[in-house]
Short mmCIF file of C-alpha atoms in Angstrom, two decimals:
data_model
loop_
_atom_site.label_atom_id
_atom_site.label_comp_id
_atom_site.label_asym_id
_atom_site.label_seq_id
_atom_site.Cartn_x
_atom_site.Cartn_y
_atom_site.Cartn_z
CA MET A 1 -2.01 -47.01 81.29
CA VAL A 2 1.46 -46.51 79.78
CA ARG A 3 2.25 -43.06 78.43
CA PRO A 4 2.85 -43.15 74.64
CA ASN A 5 6.46 -42.03 74.73
CA SER A 6 7.59 -43.66 77.95
CA PRO A 7 10.37 -46.25 77.77
CA LYS A 8 7.78 -48.92 78.67
CA ALA A 9 5.53 -48.10 75.69
CA PRO A 10 5.57 -50.38 72.64
CA GLY A 11 7.60 -48.86 69.84
CA TYR A 12 9.28 -46.37 72.19
CA VAL A 13 11.50 -43.89 70.40
CA PRO A 14 13.40 -41.24 72.35
CA SER A 15 12.28 -37.69 71.67
CA HIS A 16 14.60 -35.63 69.50
CA SER A 17 15.88 -33.69 72.52
CA ARG A 18 17.46 -36.91 73.82
CA VAL A 19 18.70 -38.40 70.56
CA GLN A 20 22.41 -38.22 69.85
CA PHE A 21 22.90 -37.30 66.20
CA ARG A 22 25.87 -38.51 64.23
CA ALA A 23 27.64 -35.75 62.38
CA ARG A 24 27.03 -37.41 59.03
CA ARG A 25 24.75 -40.09 57.70
CA THR A 26 24.85 -41.62 54.29
CA ALA A 27 21.92 -40.89 52.04
CA LEU A 28 20.86 -44.54 52.36
CA GLU A 29 20.97 -44.45 56.19
CA ARG A 30 18.97 -41.23 56.19
CA ALA A 31 16.38 -42.62 53.78
CA ASP A 32 16.09 -45.80 55.87
CA ALA A 33 15.60 -43.81 59.08
CA VAL A 34 12.91 -41.64 57.52
CA GLU A 35 11.19 -44.64 55.93
CA GLU A 36 11.19 -46.47 59.28
CA ALA A 37 9.73 -43.43 61.08
CA VAL A 38 6.99 -43.02 58.46
CA ARG A 39 6.14 -46.73 58.61
CA ALA A 40 5.94 -46.62 62.42
CA ALA A 41 3.79 -43.48 62.28
CA GLN A 42 1.45 -45.11 59.77
CA ALA A 43 1.08 -48.13 62.05
CA GLU A 44 0.27 -45.88 65.00
CA LEU A 45 -2.32 -44.01 62.91
CA GLY A 46 -3.91 -47.33 62.02
CA HIS A 47 -4.08 -48.22 65.71
CA ALA A 48 -5.61 -44.81 66.42
CA GLN A 49 -8.33 -45.42 63.82
CA ARG A 50 -9.19 -48.78 65.39
CA ALA A 51 -9.11 -47.58 69.00
CA ARG A 52 -12.53 -47.56 70.64
CA HIS A 53 -11.95 -44.69 73.07
CA ALA A 54 -10.65 -41.16 72.68
CA GLY A 55 -7.86 -41.89 75.18
CA GLY A 56 -6.54 -44.76 73.09
CA GLN A 57 -6.84 -42.72 69.92
CA LEU A 58 -4.91 -39.88 71.50
CA GLU A 59 -2.13 -42.17 72.73
CA HIS A 60 -1.59 -43.64 69.27
CA LEU A 61 -1.83 -40.27 67.55
CA THR A 62 0.78 -38.88 69.95
CA ALA A 63 3.08 -41.83 69.27
CA ALA A 64 2.77 -41.17 65.51
CA ILE A 65 3.61 -37.50 66.01
CA VAL A 66 6.67 -38.40 68.10
CA GLN A 67 7.95 -40.67 65.30
CA LEU A 68 7.59 -37.92 62.70
CA VAL A 69 9.06 -35.17 64.89
CA ASP A 70 12.11 -37.35 65.54
CA ALA A 71 12.54 -37.93 61.80
CA GLN A 72 12.18 -34.19 61.20
CA ALA A 73 14.84 -33.38 63.80
CA THR A 74 17.17 -35.98 62.30
CA LEU A 75 16.83 -34.41 58.85
CA VAL A 76 17.41 -30.91 60.23
CA ALA A 77 20.56 -32.15 61.98
CA GLN A 78 21.71 -33.73 58.74
CA MET A 79 21.09 -30.54 56.79
CA ARG A 80 23.13 -28.60 59.34
CA ALA A 81 25.93 -31.20 59.12
CA ASP A 82 25.82 -30.64 55.34
CA ASN A 83 26.25 -26.89 56.00
CA GLU A 84 22.79 -25.98 54.74
CA PRO A 85 21.84 -22.45 55.83
CA TRP A 86 19.07 -21.92 58.36
CA SER A 87 17.14 -19.98 55.73
CA ARG A 88 16.93 -23.13 53.54
CA ILE A 89 15.94 -25.26 56.54
CA GLY A 90 13.32 -22.72 57.52
CA ASP A 91 11.91 -22.74 53.99
CA ALA A 92 11.66 -26.54 54.05
CA LEU A 93 9.86 -26.40 57.41
CA GLY A 94 7.57 -23.52 56.45
CA LEU A 95 9.22 -21.39 59.12
CA THR A 96 11.37 -18.30 59.17
CA LYS A 97 15.12 -18.72 59.50
CA GLN A 98 14.92 -17.45 63.08
CA ALA A 99 12.07 -19.79 64.03
CA ALA A 100 13.96 -22.79 62.63
CA GLN A 101 17.08 -21.80 64.58
CA ASN A 102 15.13 -21.31 67.78
CA ARG A 103 13.39 -24.63 67.43
CA PHE A 104 16.24 -26.87 66.28
CA GLY A 105 19.52 -25.39 67.41
CA LYS A 106 22.02 -22.66 67.68
CA SER A 107 23.42 -20.66 64.82
CA SER A 108 26.67 -22.01 63.54
#
């Protein structure tokens, strides 16, 4: 059995801790990246629904979560590159400013 986020897994996407973010992305690039992550997550959720065993369901659900967490981290990085304050990022995430900073990066 291949772990859902191992490099050998179909649709492998590196976790956000290993992704190198560009300082700036165009709005179109950002929208495309988010759309691609959502589409991949939807496909994984469909696979999870069709899986016959809990193990298979869990693998596909985990792969969907990884896709969405990566997209979330990309958008946070973009907001920081756009000089958005941590308080705004925290609001968007449903977190406090401090929790957003602790989870996604250092104060700038």
